[in-house]
Short mmCIF file of C-alpha atoms and ligand atoms in Angstrom, two decimals:
data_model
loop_
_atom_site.label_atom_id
_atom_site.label_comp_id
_atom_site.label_asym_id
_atom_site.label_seq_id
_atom_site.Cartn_x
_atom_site.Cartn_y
_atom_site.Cartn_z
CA UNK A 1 -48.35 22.02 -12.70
CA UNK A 2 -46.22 19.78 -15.23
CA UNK A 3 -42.96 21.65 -16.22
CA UNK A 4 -40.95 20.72 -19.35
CA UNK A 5 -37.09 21.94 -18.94
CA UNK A 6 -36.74 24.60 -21.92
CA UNK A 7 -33.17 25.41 -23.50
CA UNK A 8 -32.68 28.49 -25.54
CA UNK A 9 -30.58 29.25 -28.44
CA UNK A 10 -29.15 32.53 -29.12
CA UNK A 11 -27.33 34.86 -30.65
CA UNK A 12 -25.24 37.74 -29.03
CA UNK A 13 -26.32 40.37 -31.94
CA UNK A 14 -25.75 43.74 -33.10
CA UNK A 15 -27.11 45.17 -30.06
CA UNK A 16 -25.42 43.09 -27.73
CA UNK A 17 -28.19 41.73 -26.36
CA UNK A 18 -28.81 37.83 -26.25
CA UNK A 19 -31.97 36.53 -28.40
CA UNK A 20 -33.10 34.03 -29.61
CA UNK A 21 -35.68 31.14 -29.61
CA UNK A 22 -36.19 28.14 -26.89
CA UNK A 23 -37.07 24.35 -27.52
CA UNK A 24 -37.71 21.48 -25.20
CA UNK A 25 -34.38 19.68 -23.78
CA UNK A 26 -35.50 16.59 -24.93
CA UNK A 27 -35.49 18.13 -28.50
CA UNK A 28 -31.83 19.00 -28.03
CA UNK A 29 -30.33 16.79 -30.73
CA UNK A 30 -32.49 17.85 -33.33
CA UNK A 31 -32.32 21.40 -32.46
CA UNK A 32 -28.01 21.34 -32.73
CA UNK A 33 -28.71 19.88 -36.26
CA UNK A 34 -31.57 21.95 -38.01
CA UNK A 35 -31.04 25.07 -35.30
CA UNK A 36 -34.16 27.64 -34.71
CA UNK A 37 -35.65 29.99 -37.40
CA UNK A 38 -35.28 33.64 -37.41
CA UNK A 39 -35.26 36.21 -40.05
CA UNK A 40 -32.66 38.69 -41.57
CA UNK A 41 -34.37 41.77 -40.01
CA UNK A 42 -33.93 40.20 -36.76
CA UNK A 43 -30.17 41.37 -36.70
CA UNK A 44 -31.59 45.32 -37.20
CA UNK A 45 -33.86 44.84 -33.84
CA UNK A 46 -32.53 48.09 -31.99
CA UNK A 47 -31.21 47.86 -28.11
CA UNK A 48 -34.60 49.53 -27.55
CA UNK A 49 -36.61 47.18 -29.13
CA UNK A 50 -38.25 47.76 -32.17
CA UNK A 51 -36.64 47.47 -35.47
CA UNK A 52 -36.01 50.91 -36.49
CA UNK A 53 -34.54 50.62 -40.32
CA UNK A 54 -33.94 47.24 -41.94
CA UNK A 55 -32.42 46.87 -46.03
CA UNK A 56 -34.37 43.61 -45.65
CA UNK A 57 -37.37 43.63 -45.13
CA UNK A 58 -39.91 41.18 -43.94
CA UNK A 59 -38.63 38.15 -46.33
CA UNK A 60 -35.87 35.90 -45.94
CA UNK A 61 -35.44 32.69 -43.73
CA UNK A 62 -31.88 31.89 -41.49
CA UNK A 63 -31.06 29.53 -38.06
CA UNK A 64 -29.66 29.89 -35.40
CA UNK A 65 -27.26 27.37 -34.99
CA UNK A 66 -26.17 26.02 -31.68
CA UNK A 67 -23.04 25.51 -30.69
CA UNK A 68 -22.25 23.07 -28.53
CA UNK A 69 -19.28 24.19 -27.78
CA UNK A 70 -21.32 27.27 -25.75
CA UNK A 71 -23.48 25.82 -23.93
CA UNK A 72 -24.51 26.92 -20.64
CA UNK A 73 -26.46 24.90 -18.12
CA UNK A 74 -26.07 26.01 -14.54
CA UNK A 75 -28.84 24.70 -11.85
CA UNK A 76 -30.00 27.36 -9.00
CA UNK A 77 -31.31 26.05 -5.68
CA UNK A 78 -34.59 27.67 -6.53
CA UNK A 79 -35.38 24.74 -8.92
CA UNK A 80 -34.76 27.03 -12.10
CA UNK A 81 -31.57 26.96 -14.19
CA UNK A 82 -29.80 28.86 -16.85
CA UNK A 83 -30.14 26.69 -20.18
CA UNK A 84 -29.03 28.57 -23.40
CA UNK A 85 -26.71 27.96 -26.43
CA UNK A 86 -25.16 30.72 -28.54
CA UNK A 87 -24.74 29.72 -31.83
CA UNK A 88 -23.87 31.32 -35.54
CA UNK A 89 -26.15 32.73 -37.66
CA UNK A 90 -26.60 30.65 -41.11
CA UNK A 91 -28.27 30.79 -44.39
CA UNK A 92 -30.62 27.67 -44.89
CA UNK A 93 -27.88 26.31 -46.61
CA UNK A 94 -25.62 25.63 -43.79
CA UNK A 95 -23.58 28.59 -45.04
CA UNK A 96 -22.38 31.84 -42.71
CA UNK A 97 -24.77 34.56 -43.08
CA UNK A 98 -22.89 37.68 -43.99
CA UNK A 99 -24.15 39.53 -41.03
CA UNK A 100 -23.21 37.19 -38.29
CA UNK A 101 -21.78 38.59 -35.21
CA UNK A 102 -20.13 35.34 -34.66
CA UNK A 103 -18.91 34.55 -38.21
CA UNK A 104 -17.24 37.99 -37.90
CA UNK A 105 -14.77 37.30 -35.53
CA UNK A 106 -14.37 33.37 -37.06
CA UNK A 107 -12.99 34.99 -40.18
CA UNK A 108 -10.43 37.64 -38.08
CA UNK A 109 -9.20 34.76 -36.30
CA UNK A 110 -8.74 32.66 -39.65
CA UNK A 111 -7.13 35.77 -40.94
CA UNK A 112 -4.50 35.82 -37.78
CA UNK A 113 -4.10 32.39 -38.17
CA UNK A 114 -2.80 33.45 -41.36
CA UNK A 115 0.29 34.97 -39.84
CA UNK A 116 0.98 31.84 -37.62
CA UNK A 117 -0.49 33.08 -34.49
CA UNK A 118 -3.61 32.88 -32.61
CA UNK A 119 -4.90 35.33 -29.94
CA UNK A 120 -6.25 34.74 -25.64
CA UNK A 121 -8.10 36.85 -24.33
CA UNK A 122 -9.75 38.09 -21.15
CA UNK A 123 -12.97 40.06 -20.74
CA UNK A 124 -13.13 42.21 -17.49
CA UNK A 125 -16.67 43.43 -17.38
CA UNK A 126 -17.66 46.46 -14.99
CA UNK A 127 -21.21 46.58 -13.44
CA UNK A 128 -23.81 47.86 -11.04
CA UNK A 129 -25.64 45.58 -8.52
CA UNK A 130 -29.28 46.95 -7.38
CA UNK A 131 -29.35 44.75 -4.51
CA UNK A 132 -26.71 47.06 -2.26
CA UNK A 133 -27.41 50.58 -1.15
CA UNK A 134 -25.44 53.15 -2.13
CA UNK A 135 -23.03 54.52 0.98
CA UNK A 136 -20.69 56.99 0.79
CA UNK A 137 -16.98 55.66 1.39
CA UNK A 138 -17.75 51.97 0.25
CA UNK A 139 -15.38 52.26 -2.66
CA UNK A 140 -13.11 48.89 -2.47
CA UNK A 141 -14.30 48.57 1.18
CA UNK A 142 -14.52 44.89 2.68
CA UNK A 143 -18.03 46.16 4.00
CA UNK A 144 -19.40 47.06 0.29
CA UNK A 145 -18.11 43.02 -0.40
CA UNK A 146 -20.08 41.91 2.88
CA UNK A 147 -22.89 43.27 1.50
CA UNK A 148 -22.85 41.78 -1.42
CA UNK A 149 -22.04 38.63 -0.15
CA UNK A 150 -24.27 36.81 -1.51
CA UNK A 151 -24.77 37.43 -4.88
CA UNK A 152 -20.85 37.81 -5.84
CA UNK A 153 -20.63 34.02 -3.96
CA UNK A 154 -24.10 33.04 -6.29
CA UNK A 155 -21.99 34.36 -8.85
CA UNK A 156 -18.89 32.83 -8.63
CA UNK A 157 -21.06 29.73 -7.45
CA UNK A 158 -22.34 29.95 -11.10
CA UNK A 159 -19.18 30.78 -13.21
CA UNK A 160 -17.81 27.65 -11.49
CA UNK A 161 -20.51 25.55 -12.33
CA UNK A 162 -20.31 26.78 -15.71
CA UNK A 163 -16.81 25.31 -15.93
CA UNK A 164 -15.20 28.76 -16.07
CA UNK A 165 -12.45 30.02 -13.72
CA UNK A 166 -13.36 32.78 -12.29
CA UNK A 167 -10.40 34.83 -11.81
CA UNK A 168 -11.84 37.57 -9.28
CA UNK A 169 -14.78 39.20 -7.73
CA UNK A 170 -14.08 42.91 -6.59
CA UNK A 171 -16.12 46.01 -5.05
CA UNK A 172 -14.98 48.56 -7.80
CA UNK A 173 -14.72 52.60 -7.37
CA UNK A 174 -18.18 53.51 -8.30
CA UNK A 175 -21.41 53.11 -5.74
CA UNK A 176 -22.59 49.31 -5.56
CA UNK A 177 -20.16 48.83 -8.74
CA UNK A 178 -18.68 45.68 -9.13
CA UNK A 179 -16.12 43.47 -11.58
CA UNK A 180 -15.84 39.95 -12.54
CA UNK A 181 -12.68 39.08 -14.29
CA UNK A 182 -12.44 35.43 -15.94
CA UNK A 183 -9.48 33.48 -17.01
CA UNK A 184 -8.32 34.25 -21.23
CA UNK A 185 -9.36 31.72 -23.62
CA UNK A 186 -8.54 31.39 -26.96
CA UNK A 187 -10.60 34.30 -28.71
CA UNK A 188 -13.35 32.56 -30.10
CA UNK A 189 -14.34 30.95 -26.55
CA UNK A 190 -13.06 34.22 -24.52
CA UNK A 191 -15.63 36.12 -26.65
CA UNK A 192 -18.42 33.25 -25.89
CA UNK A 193 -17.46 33.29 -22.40
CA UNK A 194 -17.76 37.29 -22.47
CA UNK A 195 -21.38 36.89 -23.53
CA UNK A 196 -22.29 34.28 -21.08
CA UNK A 197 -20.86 36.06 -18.27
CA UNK A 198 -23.04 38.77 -18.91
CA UNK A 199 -26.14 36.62 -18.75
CA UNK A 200 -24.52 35.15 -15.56
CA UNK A 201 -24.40 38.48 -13.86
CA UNK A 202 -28.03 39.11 -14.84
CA UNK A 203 -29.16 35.83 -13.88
CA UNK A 204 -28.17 35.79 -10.56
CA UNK A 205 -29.04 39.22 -9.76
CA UNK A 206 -32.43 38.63 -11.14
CA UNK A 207 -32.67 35.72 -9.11
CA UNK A 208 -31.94 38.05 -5.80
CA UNK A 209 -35.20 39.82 -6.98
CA UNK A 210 -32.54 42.61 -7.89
CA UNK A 211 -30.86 44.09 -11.39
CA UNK A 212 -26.88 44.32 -12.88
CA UNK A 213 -26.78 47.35 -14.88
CA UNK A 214 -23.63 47.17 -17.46
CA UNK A 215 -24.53 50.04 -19.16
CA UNK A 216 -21.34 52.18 -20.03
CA UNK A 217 -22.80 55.16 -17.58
CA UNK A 218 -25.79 53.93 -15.72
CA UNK A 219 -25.94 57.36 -14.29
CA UNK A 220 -24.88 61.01 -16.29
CA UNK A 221 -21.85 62.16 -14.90
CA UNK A 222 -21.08 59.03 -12.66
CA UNK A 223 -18.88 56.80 -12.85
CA UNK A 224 -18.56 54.70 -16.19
CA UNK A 225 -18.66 50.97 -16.61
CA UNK A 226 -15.79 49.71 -18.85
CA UNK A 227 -15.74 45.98 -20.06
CA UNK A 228 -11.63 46.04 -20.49
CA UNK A 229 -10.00 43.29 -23.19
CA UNK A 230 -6.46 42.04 -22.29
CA UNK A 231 -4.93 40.07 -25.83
CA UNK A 232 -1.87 38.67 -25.91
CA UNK A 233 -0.55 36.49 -29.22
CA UNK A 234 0.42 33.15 -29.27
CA UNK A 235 2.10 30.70 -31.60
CA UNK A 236 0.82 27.39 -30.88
CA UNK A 237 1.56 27.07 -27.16
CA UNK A 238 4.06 29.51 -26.98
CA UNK A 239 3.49 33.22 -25.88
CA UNK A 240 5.04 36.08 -28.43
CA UNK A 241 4.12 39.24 -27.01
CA UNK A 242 7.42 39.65 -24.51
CA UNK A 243 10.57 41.13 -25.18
CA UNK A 244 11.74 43.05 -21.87
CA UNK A 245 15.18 44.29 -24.39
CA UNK A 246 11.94 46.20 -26.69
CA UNK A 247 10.09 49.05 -26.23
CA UNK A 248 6.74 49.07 -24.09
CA UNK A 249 8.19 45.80 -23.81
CA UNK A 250 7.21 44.29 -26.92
CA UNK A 251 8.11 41.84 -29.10
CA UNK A 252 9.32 42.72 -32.50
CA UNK A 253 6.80 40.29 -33.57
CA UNK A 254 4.13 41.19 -32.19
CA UNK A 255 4.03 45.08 -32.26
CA UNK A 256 2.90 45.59 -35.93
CA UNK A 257 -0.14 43.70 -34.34
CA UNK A 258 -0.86 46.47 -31.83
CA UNK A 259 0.07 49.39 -34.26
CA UNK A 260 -2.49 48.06 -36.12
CA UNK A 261 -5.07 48.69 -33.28
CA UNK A 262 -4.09 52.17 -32.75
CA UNK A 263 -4.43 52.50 -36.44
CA UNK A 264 -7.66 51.63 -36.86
CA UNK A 265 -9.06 52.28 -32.98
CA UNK A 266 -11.78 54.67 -34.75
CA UNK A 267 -13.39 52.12 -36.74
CA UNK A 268 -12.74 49.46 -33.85
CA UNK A 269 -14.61 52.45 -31.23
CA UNK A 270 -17.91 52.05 -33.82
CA UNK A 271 -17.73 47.85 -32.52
CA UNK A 272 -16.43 48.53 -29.04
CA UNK A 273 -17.99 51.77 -27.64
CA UNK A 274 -21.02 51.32 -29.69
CA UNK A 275 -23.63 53.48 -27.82
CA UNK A 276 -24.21 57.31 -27.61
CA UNK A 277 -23.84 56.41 -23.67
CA UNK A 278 -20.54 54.99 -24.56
CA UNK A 279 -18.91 58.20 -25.58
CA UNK A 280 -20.03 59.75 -22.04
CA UNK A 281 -17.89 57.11 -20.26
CA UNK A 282 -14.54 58.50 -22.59
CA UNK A 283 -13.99 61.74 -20.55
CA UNK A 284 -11.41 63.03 -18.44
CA UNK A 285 -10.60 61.92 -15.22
CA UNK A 286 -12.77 58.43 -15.61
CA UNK A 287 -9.86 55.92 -15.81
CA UNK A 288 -11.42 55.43 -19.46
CA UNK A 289 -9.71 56.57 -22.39
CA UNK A 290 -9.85 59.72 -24.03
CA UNK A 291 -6.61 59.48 -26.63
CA UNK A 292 -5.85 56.47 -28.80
CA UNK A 293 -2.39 55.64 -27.26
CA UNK A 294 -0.06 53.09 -25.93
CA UNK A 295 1.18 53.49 -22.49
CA UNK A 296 2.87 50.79 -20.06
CA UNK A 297 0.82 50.10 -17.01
CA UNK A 298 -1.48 53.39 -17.56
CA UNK A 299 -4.92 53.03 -16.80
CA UNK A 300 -6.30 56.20 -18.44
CA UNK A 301 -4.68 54.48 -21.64
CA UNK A 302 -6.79 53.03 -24.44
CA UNK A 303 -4.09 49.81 -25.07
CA UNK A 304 -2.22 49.74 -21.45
CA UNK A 305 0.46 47.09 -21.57
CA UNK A 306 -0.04 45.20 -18.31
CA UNK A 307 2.01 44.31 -15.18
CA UNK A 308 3.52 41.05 -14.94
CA UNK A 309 4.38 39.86 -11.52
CA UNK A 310 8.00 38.13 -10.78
CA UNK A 311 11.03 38.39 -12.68
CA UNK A 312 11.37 34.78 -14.04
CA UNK A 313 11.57 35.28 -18.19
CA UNK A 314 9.18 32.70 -18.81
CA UNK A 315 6.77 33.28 -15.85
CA UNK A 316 6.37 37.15 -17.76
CA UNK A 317 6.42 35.80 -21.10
CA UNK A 318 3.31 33.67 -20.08
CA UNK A 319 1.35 36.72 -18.31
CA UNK A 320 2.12 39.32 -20.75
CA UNK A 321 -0.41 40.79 -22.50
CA UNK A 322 -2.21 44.27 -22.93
CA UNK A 323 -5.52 45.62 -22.28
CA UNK A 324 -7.84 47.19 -24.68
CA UNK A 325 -10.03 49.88 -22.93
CA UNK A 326 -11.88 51.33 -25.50
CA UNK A 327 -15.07 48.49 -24.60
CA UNK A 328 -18.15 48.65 -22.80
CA UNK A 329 -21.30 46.38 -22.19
CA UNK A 330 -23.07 47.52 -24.98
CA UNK A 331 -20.93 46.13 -27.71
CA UNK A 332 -21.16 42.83 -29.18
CA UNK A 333 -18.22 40.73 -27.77
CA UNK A 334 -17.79 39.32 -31.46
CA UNK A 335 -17.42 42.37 -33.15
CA UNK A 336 -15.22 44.50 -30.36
CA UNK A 337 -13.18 41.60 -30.38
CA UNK A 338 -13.45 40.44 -34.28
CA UNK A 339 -12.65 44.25 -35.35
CA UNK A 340 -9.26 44.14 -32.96
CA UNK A 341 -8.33 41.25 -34.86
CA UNK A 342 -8.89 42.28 -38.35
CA UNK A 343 -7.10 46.10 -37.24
CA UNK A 344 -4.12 43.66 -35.64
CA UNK A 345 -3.89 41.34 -38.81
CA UNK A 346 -3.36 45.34 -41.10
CA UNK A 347 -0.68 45.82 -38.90
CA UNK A 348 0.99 42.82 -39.31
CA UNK A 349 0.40 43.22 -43.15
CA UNK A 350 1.65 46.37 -43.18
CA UNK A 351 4.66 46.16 -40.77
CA UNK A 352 3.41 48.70 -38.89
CA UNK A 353 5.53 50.18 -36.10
CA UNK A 354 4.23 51.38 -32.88
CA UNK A 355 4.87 55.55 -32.23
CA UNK A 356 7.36 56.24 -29.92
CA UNK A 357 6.68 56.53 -25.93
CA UNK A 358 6.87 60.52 -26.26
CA UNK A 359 4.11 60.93 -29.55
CA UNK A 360 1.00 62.63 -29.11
CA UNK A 361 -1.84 59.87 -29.57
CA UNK A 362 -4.72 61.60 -31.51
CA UNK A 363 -7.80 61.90 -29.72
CA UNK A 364 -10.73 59.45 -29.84
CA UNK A 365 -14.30 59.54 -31.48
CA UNK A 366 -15.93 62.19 -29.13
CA UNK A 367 -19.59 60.86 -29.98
CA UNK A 368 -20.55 57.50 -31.64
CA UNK A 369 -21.32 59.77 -34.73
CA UNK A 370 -17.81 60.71 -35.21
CA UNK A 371 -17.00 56.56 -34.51
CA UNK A 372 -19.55 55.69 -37.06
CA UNK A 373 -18.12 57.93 -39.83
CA UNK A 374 -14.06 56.71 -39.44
CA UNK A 375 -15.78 53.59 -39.32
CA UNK A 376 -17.20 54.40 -43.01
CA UNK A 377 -14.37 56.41 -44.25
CA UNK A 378 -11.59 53.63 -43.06
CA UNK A 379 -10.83 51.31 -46.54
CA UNK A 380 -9.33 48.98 -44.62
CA UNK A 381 -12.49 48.14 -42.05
CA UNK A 382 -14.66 48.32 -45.53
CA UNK A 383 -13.18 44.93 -45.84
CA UNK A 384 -14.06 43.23 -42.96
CA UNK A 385 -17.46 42.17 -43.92
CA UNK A 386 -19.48 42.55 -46.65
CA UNK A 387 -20.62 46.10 -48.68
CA UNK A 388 -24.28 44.53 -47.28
CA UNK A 389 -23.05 44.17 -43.81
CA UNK A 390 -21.63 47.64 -43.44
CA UNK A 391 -24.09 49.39 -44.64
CA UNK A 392 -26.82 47.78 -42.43
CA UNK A 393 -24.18 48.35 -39.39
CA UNK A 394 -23.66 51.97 -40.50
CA UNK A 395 -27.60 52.48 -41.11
CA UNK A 396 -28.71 50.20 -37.62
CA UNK A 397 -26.39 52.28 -35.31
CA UNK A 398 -27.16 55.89 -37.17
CA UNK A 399 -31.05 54.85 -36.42
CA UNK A 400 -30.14 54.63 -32.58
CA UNK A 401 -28.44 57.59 -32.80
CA UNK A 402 -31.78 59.71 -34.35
CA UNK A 403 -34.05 57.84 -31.80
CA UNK A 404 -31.93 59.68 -29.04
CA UNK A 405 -32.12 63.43 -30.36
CA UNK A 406 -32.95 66.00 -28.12
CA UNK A 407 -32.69 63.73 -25.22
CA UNK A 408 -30.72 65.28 -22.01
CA UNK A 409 -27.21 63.02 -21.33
CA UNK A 410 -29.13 62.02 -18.31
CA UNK A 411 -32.55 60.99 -19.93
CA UNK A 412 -29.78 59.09 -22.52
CA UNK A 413 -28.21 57.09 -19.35
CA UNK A 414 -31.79 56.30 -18.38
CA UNK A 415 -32.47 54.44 -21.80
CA UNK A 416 -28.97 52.56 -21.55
CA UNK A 417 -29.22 51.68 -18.15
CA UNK A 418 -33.09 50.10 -18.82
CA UNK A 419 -31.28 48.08 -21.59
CA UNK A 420 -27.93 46.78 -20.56
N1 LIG B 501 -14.55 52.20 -14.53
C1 LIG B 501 -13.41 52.50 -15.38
C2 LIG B 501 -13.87 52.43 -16.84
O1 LIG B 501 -14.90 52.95 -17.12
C3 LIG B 501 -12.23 51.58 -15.13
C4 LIG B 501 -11.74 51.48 -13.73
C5 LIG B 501 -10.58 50.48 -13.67
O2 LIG B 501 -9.43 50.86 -13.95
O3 LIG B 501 -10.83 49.30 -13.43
O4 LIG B 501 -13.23 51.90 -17.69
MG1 MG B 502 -12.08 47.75 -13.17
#
């Protein structure tokens, strides 16, 4: 048997899945400069599957452009490897399509740029390994790591070769639940890296002949899987978040940024939390959020400003940053992080200030319905893409919604935790 090495090129789209098309390695060069082919109704292709409501029809011609920039090519001892771009989505022209995930979050960090500032950040992604059973009392236990031994060191094994630092590996609180945290990028490659790790979890689990479920709650009234953003702003190569003399411990600067999220954390919820799974995952007593608020070193918060370790100034300036909570696997890294950036750059416009410690934070979307319409109904979001764009978004994610009526929250779980 004669095997040709295959590279694929992908998007991360709507449905925060990776697709895409592959070509021969040796066609590589080619490939980065015409891209593969797809189609505008590819972008409406539900997390189930099929296309369930598309403005565009069959017609219509795009690429997939490769970046080379995100490219992933990681050997396993096995003989197979993972070989994938992600790329942007383009008109034939060479031009952004209006709809691409990618694009998205180009033009919120062009828009931030705007202000003098740029923005790292850090994707910690939540998820359940198959290959373990479950045993009572294994929460954070050294045994529940022995067990897993292998995959979280075929994991790391991978990141590495991937040329990522892998930050850390832990057993989390929920049966056979695990993290992987990575070190924060610049947003464009924290988002890419986001994606990949993702396909890097699945990879090697698949590879064990077992499955990494990242669905928000794999199981109804279990314990949720969060994918948890920590931002912090930056001015060139200096760090702006941290002023100890402010409150939350803020800068001056950069606080209209984060007013901004709370603002807007609605609309943001319809990027971030964009399943009717994810809104199962924001109840009480989950360490997920359930309010929109701003609280230092509170993990039931949805923005929870961070510990820094050491008292050197310059040491906390550096490691300062806060975590966005509202996130799980089944949002596109792109738009969760694209629609933080665009709600930060209002606040900044606006001079927004952040509410006080004592305020009550109004409550989150309860449902992905209730996400979807602030989403509509905020006339600041309206501008983040096209009229086109948001109305496919609005239409694409109301579909999902239908497909799931009178479905139990467990039969619901089931569907996600097939998909993600
Ligand atoms: N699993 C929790 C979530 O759904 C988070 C637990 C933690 O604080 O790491 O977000
Ligand atoms: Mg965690």
């Amino acid at each position: 048997m004669q095997r040709e090495d295959l590279v694929f090129a992908g998007i991360c789209d709507w449905a925060g899945l990776v697709r895409g098309k592959a070509f021969p390695v040796a066609e590589t060069n080619a490939r980065l400069k015409r891209g593969v082919g797809l189609t505008h109704s590819n972008i409406m292709m539900s997390c189930f599957g099929p296309i369930m409501t598309t403005p565009f029809g069959t017609t219509g011609d795009l690429v997939i452009r490769p970046d080379p920039a995100a490219h992933v090519a990681v050997p396993f001892d096995d003989g197979t490897a993972e070989r994938f771009y992600l790329g942007d989505i383009q008109n034939t022209d060479g031009s952004a399509w209006e709809c691409c995930p990618r694009d998205f979050l180009k033009r919120a960090i062009a828009a931030l740029a705007g202000f003098g500032l740029g923005l790292h950040a850090s994707f910690e992604q939540e998820f359940v390994y198959t290959g373990i059973e479950e045993r009572p009392g294994a929460t954070y236990a050294l045994d529940a790591f022995r067990r897993q031994a292998l995959f979280g060191e075929a994991l790391t094994g991978a990141l590495s070769a991937a040329g990522f630092g892998p930050d850390s590996f832990l057993p989390e609180y929920g049966p056979r639940q695990f993290e992987v945290t990575i070190a924060p990028e610049p947003a464009l490659r924290a988002a890419d890296r986001a994606v990949i790790v993702r396909e890097l979890v699945r990879g090697v689990a698949w590879r064990l002949g077992h499955r990494a479920i990242l669905a928000p709650m794999p199981a109804a009234g279990g314990i949720g899987n969060g994918t948890h953003i920590h931002m912090s702003l930056w001015e060139g190569e200096a760090p702006i978040m941290h002023d100890p003399a402010e409150p939350y411990g803020i800068s001056a600067r950069a606080a209209p940024f984060f007013a901004g999220v709370l603002a807007h954390m609605p609309a943001i919820a319809a990027f971030s939390t964009p399943s009717v799974a994810s809104y199962f995952r924001l109840t009480p007593n989950r360490w997920a959020p359930v309010n929109a608020n701003l609280a230092v070193q509170d993990r039931g918060a949805a923005l929870r400003v961070a510990p820094v370790f050491g008292t050197a100034e310059e040491s906390a300036a550096q490691q300062f940053n806060i975590e966005f909570r509202v996130a799980d696997a089944a949002s596109c890294p792109y738009l969760a992080l694209g629609a933080l950036i665009q709600a930060g750059v209002d606040g900044l416009t606006r001079r927004l200030a952040l509410p006080p410690p004592e305020a009550q934070a109004p409550l989150l979307p309860r449902s992905l319905k209730e996400a979807l319409a602030a989403l509509g109904a905020d006339k600041v979001a309206a501008g983040w893409w096209s009229p086109v764009a948001m109305r496919a978004y609005l239409s694409f994610k109301e579909a999902e919604i239908a497909s799931l009526a009178n479905l139990s929250e467990s039969a619901i779980c089931a569907r996600y935790a097939e998909v993600y």
